[in-house]
Coordinates of C-alpha atoms in Angstrom, one line a residue:
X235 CA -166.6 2.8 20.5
X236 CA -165.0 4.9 17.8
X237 CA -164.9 3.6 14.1
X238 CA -161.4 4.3 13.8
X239 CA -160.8 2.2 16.6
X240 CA -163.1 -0.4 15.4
X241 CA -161.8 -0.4 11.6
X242 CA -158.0 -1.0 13.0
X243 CA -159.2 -4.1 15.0
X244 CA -160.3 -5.5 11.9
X245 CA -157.4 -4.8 9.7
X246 CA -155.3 -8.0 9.1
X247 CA -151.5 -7.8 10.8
X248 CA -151.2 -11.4 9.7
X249 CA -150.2 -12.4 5.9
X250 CA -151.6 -15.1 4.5
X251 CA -148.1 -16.6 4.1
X252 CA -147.3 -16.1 7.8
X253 CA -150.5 -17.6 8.5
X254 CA -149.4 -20.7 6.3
X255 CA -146.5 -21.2 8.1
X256 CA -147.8 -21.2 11.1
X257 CA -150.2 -23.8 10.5
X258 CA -148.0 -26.2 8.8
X259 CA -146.0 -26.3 12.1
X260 CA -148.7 -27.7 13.5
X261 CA -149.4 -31.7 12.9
X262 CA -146.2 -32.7 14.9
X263 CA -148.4 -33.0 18.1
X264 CA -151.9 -33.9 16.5
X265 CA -150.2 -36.2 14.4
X266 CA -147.9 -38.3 16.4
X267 CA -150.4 -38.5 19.1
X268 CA -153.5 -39.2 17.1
X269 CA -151.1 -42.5 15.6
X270 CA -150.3 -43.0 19.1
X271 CA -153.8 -42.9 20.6
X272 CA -155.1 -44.7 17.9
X273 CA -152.7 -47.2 17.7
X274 CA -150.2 -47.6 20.2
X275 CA -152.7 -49.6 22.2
X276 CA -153.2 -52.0 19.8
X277 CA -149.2 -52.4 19.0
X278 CA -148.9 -53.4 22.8
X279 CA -151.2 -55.6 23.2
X280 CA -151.3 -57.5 19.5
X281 CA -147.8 -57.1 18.7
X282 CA -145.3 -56.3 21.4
X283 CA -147.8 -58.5 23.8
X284 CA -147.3 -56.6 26.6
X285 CA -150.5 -57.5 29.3
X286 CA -153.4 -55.7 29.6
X287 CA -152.4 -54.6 32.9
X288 CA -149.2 -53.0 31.8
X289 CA -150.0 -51.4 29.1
X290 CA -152.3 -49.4 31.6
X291 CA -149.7 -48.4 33.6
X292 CA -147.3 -47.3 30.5
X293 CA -150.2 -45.1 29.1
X294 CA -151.5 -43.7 32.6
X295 CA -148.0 -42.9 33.9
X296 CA -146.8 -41.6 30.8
X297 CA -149.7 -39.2 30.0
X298 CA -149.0 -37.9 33.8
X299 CA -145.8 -37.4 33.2
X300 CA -146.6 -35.7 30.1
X301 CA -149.3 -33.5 31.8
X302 CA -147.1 -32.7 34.7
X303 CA -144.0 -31.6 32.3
X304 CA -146.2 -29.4 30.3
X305 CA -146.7 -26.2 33.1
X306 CA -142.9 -26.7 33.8
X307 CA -141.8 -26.1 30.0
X308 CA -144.6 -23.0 29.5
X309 CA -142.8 -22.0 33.0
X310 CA -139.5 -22.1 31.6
X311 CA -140.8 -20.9 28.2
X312 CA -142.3 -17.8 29.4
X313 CA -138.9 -17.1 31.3
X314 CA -136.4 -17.5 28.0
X315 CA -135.6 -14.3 25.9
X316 CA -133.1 -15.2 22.8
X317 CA -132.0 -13.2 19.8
X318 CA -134.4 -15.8 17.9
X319 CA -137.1 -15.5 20.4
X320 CA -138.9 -17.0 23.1
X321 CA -140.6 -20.0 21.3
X322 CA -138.4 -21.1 18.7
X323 CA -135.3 -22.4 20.1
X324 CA -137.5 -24.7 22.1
X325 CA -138.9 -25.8 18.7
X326 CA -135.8 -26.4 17.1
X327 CA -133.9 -28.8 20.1
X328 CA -137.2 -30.9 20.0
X329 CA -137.5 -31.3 16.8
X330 CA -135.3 -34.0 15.7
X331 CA -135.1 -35.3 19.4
X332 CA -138.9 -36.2 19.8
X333 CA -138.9 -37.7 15.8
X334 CA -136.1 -40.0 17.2
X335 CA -138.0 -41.4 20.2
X336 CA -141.5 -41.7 18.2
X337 CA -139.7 -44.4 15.9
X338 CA -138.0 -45.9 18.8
X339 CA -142.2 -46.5 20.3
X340 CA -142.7 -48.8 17.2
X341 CA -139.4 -51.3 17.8
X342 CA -140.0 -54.7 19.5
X343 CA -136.9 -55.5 21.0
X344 CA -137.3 -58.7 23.3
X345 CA -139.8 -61.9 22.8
X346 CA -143.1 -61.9 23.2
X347 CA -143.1 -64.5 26.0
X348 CA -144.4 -63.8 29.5
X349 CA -140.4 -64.3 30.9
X350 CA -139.8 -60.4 29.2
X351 CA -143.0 -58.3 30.6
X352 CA -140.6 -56.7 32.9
X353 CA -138.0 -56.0 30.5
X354 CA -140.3 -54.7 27.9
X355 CA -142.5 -52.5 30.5
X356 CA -139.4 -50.7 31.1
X357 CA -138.7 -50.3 27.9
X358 CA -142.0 -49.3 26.3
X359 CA -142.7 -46.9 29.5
X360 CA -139.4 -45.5 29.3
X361 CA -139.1 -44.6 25.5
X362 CA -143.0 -43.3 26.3
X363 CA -142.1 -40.9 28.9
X364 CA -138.7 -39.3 26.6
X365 CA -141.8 -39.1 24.1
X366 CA -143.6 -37.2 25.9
X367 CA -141.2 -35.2 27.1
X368 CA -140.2 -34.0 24.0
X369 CA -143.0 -33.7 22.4
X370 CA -144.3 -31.1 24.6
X371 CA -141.3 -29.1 24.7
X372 CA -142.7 -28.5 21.0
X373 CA -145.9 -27.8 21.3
X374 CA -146.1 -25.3 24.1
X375 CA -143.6 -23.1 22.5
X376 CA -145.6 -23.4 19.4
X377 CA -149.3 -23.3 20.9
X378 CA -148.3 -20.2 23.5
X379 CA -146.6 -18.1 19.8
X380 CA -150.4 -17.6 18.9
X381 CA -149.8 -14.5 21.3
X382 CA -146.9 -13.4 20.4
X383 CA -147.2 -13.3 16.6
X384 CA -150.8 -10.8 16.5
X385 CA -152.5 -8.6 18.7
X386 CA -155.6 -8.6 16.7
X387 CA -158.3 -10.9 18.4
X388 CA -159.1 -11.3 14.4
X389 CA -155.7 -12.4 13.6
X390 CA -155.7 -15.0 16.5
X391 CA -158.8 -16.4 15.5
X392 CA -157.4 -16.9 12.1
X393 CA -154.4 -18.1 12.5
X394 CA -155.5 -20.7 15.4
X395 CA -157.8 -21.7 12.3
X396 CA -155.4 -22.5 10.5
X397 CA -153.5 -24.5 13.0
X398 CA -156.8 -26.6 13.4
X399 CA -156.9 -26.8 9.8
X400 CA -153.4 -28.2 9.2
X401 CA -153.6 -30.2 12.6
X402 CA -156.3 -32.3 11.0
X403 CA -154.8 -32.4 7.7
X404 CA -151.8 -34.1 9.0
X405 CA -153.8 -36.2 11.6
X406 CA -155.8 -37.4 8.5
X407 CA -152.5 -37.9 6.5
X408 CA -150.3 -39.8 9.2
X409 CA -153.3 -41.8 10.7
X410 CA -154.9 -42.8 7.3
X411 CA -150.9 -43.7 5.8
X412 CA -150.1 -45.3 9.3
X413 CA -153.6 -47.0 9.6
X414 CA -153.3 -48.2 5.9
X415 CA -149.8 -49.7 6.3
X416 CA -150.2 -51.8 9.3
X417 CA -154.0 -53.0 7.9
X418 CA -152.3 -55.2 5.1
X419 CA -150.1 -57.2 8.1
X420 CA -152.4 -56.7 10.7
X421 CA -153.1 -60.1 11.8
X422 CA -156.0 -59.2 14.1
X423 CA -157.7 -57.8 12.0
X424 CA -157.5 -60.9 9.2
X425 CA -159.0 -63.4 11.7
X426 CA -161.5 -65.5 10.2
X427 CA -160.6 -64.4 6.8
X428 CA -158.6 -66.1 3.8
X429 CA -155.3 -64.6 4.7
X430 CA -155.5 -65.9 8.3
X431 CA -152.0 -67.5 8.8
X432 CA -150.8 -66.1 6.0
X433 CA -149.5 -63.0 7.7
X434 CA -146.3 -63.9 10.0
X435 CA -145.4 -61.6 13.0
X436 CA -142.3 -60.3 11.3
X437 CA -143.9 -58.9 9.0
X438 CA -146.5 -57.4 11.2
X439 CA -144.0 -55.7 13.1
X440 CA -142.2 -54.2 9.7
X441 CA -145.3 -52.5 8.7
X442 CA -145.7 -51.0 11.9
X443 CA -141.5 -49.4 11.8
X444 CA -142.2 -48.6 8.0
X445 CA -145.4 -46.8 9.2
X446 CA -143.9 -45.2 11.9
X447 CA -140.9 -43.6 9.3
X448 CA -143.4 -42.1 7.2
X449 CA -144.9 -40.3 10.5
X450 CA -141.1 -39.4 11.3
X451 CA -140.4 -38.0 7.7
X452 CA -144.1 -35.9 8.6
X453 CA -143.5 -34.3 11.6
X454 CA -139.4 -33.2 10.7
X455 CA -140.4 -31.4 7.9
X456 CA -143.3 -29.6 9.6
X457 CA -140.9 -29.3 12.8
X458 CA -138.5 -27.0 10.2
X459 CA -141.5 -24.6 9.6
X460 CA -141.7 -24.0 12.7
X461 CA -138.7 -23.5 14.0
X462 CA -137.8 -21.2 10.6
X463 CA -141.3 -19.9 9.8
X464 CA -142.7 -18.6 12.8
X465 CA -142.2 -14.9 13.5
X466 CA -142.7 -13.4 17.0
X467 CA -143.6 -9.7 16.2
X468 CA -144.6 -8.6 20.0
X469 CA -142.3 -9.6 22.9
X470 CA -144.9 -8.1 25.4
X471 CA -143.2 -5.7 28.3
X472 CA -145.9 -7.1 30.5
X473 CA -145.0 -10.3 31.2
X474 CA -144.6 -11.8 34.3
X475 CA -142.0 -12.3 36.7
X476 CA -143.5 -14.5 39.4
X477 CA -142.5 -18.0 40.5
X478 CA -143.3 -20.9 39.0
X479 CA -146.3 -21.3 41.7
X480 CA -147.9 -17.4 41.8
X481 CA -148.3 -17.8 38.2
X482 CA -149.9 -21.3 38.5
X483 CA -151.8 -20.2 41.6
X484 CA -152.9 -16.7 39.5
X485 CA -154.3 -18.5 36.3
X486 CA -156.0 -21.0 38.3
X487 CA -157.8 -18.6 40.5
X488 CA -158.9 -17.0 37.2
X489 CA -162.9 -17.7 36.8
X490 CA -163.3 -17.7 33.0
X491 CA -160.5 -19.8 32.9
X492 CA -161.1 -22.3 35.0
X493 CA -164.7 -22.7 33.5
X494 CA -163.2 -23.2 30.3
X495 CA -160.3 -25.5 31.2
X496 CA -162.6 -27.8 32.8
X497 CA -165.4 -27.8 29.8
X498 CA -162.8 -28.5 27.5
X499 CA -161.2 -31.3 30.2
X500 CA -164.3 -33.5 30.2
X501 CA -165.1 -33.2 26.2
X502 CA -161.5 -34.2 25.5
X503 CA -161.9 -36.9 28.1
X504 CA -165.2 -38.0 25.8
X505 CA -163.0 -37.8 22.3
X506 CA -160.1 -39.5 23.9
X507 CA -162.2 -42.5 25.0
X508 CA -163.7 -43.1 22.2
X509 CA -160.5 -42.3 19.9
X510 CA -158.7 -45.2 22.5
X511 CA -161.2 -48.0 22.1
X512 CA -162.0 -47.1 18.0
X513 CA -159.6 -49.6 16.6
X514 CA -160.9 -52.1 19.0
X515 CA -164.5 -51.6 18.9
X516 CA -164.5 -51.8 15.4
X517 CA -162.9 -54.9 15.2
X518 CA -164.1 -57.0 18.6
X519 CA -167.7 -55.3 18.9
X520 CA -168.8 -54.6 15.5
X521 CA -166.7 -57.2 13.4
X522 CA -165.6 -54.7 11.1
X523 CA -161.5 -54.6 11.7
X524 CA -161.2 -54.3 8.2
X525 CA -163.0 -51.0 7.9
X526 CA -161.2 -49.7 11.3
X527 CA -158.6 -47.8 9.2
X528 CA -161.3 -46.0 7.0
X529 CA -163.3 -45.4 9.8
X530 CA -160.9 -43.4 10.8
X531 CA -160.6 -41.6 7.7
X532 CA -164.2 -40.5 7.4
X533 CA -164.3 -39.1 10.9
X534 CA -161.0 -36.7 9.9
X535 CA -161.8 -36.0 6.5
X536 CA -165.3 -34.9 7.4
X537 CA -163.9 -33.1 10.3
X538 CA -161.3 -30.7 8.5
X539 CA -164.1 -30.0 5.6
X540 CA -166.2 -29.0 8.5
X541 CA -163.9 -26.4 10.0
X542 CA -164.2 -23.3 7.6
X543 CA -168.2 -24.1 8.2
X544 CA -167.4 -24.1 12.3
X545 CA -165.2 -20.9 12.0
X546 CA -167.7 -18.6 9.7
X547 CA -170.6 -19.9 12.0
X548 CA -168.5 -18.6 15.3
X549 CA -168.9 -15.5 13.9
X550 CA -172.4 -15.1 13.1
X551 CA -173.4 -17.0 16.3
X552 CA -170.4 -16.7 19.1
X553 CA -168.0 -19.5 20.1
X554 CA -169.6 -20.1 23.1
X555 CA -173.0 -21.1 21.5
X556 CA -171.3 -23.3 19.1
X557 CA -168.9 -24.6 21.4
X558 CA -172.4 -26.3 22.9
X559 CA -173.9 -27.0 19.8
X560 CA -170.6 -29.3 19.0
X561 CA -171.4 -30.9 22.4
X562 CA -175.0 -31.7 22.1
X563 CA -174.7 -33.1 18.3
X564 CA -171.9 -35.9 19.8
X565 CA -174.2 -37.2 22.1
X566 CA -176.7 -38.7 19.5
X567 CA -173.5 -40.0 17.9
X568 CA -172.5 -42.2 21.0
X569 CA -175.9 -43.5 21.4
X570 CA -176.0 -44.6 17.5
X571 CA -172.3 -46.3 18.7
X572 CA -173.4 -48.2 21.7
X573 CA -176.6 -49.9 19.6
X574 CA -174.8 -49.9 15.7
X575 CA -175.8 -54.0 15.3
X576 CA -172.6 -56.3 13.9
X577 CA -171.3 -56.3 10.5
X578 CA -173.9 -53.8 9.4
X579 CA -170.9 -51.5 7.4
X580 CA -173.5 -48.3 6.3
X581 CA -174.7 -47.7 9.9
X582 CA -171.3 -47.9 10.9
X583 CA -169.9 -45.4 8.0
X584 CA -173.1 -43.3 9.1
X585 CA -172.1 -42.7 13.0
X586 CA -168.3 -41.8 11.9
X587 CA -169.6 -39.4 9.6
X588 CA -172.1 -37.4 11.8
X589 CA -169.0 -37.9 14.3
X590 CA -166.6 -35.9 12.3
X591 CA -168.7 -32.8 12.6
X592 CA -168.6 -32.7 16.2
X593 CA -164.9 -33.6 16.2
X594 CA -164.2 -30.6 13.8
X595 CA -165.7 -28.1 16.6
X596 CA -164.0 -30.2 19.6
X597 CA -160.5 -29.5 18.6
X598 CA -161.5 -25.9 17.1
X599 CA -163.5 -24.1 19.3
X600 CA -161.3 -24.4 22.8
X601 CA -158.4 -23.3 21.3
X602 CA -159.8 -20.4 19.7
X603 CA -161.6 -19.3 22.8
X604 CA -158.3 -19.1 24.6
X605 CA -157.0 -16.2 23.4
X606 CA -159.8 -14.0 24.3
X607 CA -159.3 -15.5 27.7
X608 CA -155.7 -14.4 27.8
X609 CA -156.9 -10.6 26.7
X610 CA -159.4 -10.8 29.4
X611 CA -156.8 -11.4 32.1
X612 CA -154.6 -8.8 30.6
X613 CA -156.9 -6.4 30.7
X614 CA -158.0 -6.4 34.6
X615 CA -154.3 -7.5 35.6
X616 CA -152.2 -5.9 33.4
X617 CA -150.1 -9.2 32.8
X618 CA -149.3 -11.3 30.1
X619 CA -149.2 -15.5 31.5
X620 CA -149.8 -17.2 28.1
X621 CA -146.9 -19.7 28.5
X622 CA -148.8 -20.8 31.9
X623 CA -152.3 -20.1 30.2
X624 CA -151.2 -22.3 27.4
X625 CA -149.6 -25.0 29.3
X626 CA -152.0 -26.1 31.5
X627 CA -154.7 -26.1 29.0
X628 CA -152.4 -28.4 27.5
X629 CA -151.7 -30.1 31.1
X630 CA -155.6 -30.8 31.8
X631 CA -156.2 -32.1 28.1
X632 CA -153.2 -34.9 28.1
X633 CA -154.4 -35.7 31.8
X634 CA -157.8 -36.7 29.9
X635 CA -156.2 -38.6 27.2
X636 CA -154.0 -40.4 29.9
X637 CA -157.1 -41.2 32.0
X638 CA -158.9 -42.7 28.6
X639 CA -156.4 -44.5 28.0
X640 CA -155.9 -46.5 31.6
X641 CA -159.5 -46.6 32.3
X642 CA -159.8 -48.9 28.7
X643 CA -156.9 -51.0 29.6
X644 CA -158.0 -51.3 33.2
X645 CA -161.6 -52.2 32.4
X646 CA -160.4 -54.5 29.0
X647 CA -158.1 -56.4 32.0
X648 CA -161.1 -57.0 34.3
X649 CA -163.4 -58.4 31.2
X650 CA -160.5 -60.3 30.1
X651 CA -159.2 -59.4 27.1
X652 CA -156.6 -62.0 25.6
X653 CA -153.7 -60.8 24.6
X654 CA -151.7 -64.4 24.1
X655 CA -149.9 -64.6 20.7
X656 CA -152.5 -67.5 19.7
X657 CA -155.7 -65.4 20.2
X658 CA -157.9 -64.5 17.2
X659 CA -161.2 -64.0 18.9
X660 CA -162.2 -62.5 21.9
X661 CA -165.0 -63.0 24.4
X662 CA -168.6 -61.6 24.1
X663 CA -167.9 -59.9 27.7
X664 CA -164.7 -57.7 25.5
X665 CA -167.1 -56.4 22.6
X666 CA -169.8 -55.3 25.3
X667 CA -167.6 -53.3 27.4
X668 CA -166.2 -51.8 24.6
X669 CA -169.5 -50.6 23.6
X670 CA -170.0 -49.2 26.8
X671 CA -166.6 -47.2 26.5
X672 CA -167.7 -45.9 23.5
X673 CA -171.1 -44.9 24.6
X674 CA -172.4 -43.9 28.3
X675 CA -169.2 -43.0 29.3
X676 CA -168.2 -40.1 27.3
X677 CA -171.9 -39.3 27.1
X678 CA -171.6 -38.4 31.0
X679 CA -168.7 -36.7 30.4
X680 CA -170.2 -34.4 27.6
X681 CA -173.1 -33.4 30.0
X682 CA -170.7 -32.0 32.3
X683 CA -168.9 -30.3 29.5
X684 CA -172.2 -28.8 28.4
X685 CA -173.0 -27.6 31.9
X686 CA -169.4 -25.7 32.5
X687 CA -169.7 -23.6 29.1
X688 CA -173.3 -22.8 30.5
X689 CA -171.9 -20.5 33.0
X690 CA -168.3 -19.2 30.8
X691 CA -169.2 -15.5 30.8
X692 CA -167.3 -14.4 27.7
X693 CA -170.2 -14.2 25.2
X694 CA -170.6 -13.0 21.5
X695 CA -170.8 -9.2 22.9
X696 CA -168.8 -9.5 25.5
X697 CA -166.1 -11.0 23.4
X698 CA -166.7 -7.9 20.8
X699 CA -166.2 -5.2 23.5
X700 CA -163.2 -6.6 24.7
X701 CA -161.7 -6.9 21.2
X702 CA -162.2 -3.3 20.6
X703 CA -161.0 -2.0 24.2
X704 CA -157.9 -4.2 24.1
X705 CA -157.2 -2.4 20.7
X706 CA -157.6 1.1 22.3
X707 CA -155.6 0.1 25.0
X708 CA -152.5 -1.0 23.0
X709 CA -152.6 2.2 20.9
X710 CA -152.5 4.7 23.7
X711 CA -149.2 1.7 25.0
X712 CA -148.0 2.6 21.5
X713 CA -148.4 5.9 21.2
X714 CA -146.8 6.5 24.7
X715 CA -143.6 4.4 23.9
X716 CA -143.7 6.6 20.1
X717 CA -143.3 9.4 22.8
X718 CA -140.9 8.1 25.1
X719 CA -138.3 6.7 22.3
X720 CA -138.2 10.7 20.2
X721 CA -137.7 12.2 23.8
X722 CA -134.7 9.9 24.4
X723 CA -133.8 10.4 21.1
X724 CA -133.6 14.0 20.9
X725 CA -131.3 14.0 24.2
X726 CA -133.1 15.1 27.2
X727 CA -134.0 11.4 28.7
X728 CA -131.6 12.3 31.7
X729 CA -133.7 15.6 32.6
X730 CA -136.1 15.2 35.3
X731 CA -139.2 16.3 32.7
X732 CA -138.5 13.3 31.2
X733 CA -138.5 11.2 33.9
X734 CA -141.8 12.5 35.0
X735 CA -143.0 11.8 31.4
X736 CA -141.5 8.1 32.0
X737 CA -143.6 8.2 35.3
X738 CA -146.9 9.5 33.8
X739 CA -146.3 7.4 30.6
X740 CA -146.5 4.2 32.7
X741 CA -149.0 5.1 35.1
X742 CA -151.8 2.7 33.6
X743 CA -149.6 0.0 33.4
X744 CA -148.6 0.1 37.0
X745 CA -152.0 0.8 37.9
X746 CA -153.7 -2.4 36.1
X747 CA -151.2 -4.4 38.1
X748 CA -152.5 -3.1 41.3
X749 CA -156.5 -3.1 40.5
X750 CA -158.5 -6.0 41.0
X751 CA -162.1 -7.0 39.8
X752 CA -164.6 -4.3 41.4
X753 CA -167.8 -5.9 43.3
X754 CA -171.1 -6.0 42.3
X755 CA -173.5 -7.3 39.8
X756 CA -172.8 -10.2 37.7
X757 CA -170.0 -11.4 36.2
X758 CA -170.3 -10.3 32.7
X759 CA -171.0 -6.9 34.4
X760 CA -168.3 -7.0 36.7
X761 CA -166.1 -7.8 33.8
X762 CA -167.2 -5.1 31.6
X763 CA -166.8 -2.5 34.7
X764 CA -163.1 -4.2 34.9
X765 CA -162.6 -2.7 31.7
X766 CA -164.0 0.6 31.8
X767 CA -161.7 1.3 34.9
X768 CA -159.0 0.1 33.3
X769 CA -159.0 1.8 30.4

């Protein structure tokens, strides 16, 4: 590799204003659904009263739908071309739409009598679904931009840093204000204690719409900064125009890919069932439901202190190395959960801490590992499918959280959880399982996340090579369109010579489209010959 070649690869295109911007237009998504995993459970079941069983089915079907809507909108997404770009107008219509139907989640509209479980099934799973909906007609837009802003891998890396960074920052900031709102009214919670009886369900469900306003206020404000702040700098001329279905069929048939997809599938499914049992683990197993909010805390705030630690050590050691080290250090952490004894507060405080660093590298390392995925692609096949790379990365993590979430109700159902307006207490059966959910089962999960990103071939080196080829590819794209726009502007783009020029100019291009992966050797080898030919 030349130095030139290697010192433009690590020249910043991004500023770091540009960078700010687009990471403040990120909590909408962590945000709302981090308050909604973390507490929308609870609101059913303690507040609206909505059975067990039903709240399973709200959850399940509404994460499905929200899975199944999210390759559709990267679909449509990678097809729109506007004067303000491909991403944002999507941004701006969901926006104000998606803060609407988060507030209407938090409204209790009939009685909490067993007569209105139909009525408020249909209700809760039909506001759910517009939720989801909407909400991911924001952030595919937003998460598939990472490509279209930079073409340094550096830049990428950075700014997807920074959307870790500010995800985080708002989850920490809507869960804790969210959290600490409902935990004066939450009546749960006071059982046992001195202000048992003194809360009154109004004012238990006030907290939770006064809670759910601040969220609103939140994600608006960070909505505008995306929709204003985000500037697409490279519409890519090789995007492309399949169906719906060949561009489904051609991610999914896409080795590196899949392998990371699925690594990152089974550790979200690990985060999202402990994330969906927290608030009621902490109060029904451990006796702690007082603490459940600042547990909470202490897992974010440790986990966005830990990120500029995770991001300089992916450097110096590769993302897929610490990608596993995040994975083996949550293990411990589950084990600690499933034996922490009752109403011990410091061993409790200890496991949430320890958590937090492992959290950190679960929601930065797949997302910065994508993009060099997407390069990888580009270079053997010459096309650009971020909107479909994006969205069903998206698609497979919300099917995990959706899974979580029925799989708790479903097992708190069979172990019979009490969700009648006069329980306080529940059974010892209840605190066991949930000890269970928060232990063996996402441990099993994790080994199979470990065992994937054993076999993802992009490595440290192979990651570096790629970076530098993919930057000596888009100069000679660059300097060939430099070409091609003086020829046509000095006159003579009707003359034959030109259009044999045009022909010769676009020769690689055309050709990566037609070449496939070459046999032999292994896949980091094949790979790397991939490259060589192509370039």
């Amino acid at each position: 590799m030349s130095t030139d070649v290697a010192e433009a690869d690590t020249k910043p295109e991004l500023s770091l204003l540009r960078k700010f911007l687009f990471g403040l237009a990120a909590p909408p998504l962590q945000m709302s659904s981090n308050v909604v995993g973390f507490f929308f459970n609870i609101f059913m079941l303690e507040v609206a009263k909505v059975p067990p069983y039903f709240v399973s089915v709200i959850l399940f079907v509404g994460r499905a739908w929200d899975a199944v809507t999210d390759p559709m909108a990267g679909h449509l997404v990678s097809k729109t071309n506007t004067r303000l770009g491909k991403t944002r107008p999507w941004m701006m219509i969901a926006n104000p739409i998606g803060c609407a139907m988060f507030f209407i989640l938090w409204i209790v509209l009939f009685p909490v009598t067993e007569d209105y479980n139909g009525a408020k099934f249909a209700y809760y799973l039909v506001v759910y679904l517009l939720y989801c909906t909407l909400i991911t007609c924001y952030h595919v837009p937003y998460t598939s931009s990472t490509m279209l802003i930079a073409r340094q891998s550096s830049d990428k890396d950075a700014a997807t840093a920074f959307r870790m960074s500010f995800e985080l920052l708002g989850t920490i900031v809507g869960v804790g204000l969210f959290g600490i709102i409902i935990s004066t009214k939450r009546i749960a919670a006071s059982c046992g204690s001195s202000r048992e009886g003194q809360i009154t369900v109004e004012e238990e469900r006030a907290v939770y719409m006064i809670g759910a306003a601040v969220i609103v206020g939140i994600f608006f404000l960070c909505g505008l900064a995306g929709s204003f702040g985000i500037k697409e700098k490279y519409a890519e001329k090789q995007v492309s125009d399949d169906s719906f279905f060949t561009n489904v069929k051609a991610v999914l048939t896409f080795r590196p890919y899949v392998l990371l997809m699925f690594a990152f599938l089974f550790m979200s499914l690990a985060v999202q069932m402990v994330q969906t049992n927290l608030a009621l683990y902490t109060t029904h197993s451990l006796g702690l439901g007082d603490h459940t909010s600042y547990g909470i805390l202490c897992v974010l705030g440790i986990a966005i202190l830990a990120i500029p630690l995770w991001n300089r050590m992916i450097q110096i050691f590769g993302k897929k190395n610490i990608f596993a080290v995040g994975v083996v250090m949550f293990i411990p952490c589950l084990l600690c959960a499933m034996l922490v004894p009752r109403d011990v507060v410091w061993a409790f405080y200890l496991v949430m801490s320890v958590s937090g660093f492992a959290i950190s590298i679960s929601m930065l390392l797949p997302w910065s590992m994508l993009p060099d995925v997407i390069d990888d692609y580009f270079l053997k096949h010459g096309t650009r499918r971020e909107a479909t790379f994006y969205s069903l990365y998206v698609f497979f993590n919300k099917f995990a959280v959706g899974f979580s979430m029925a799989a708790s109700q479903i097992t708190m159902s069979l172990v019979g959880y009490d969700s009648s307006p006069e329980a306080c207490e529940q059974s010892y059966e209840v605190g066991l399982a949930l000890r269970y959910l928060v232990g063996p089962g996402p441990i099993v999960c994790l080994l199979a996340s470990l065992s994937l990103i054993y076999t993802y071939p992009i490595d440290k080196q192979y990651r570096q090579e790629l970076s530098v080829r993919l930057s000596q590819f888009l100069q000679r794209q660059d300097s060939r369109q430099d070409i091609v726009d003086e020829s046509k502007s000095t006159g003579i783009s009707g003359s034959t010579g030109n259009s044999s020029f045009e022909n010769e100019a676009y020769q690689h291009e055309e050709q990566l489209q037609t070449t496939g992966p070459v046999g032999g050797g292994s896949e980091a080898g094949r790979s790397r010959a991939n490259l060589d030919s192509n370039l």
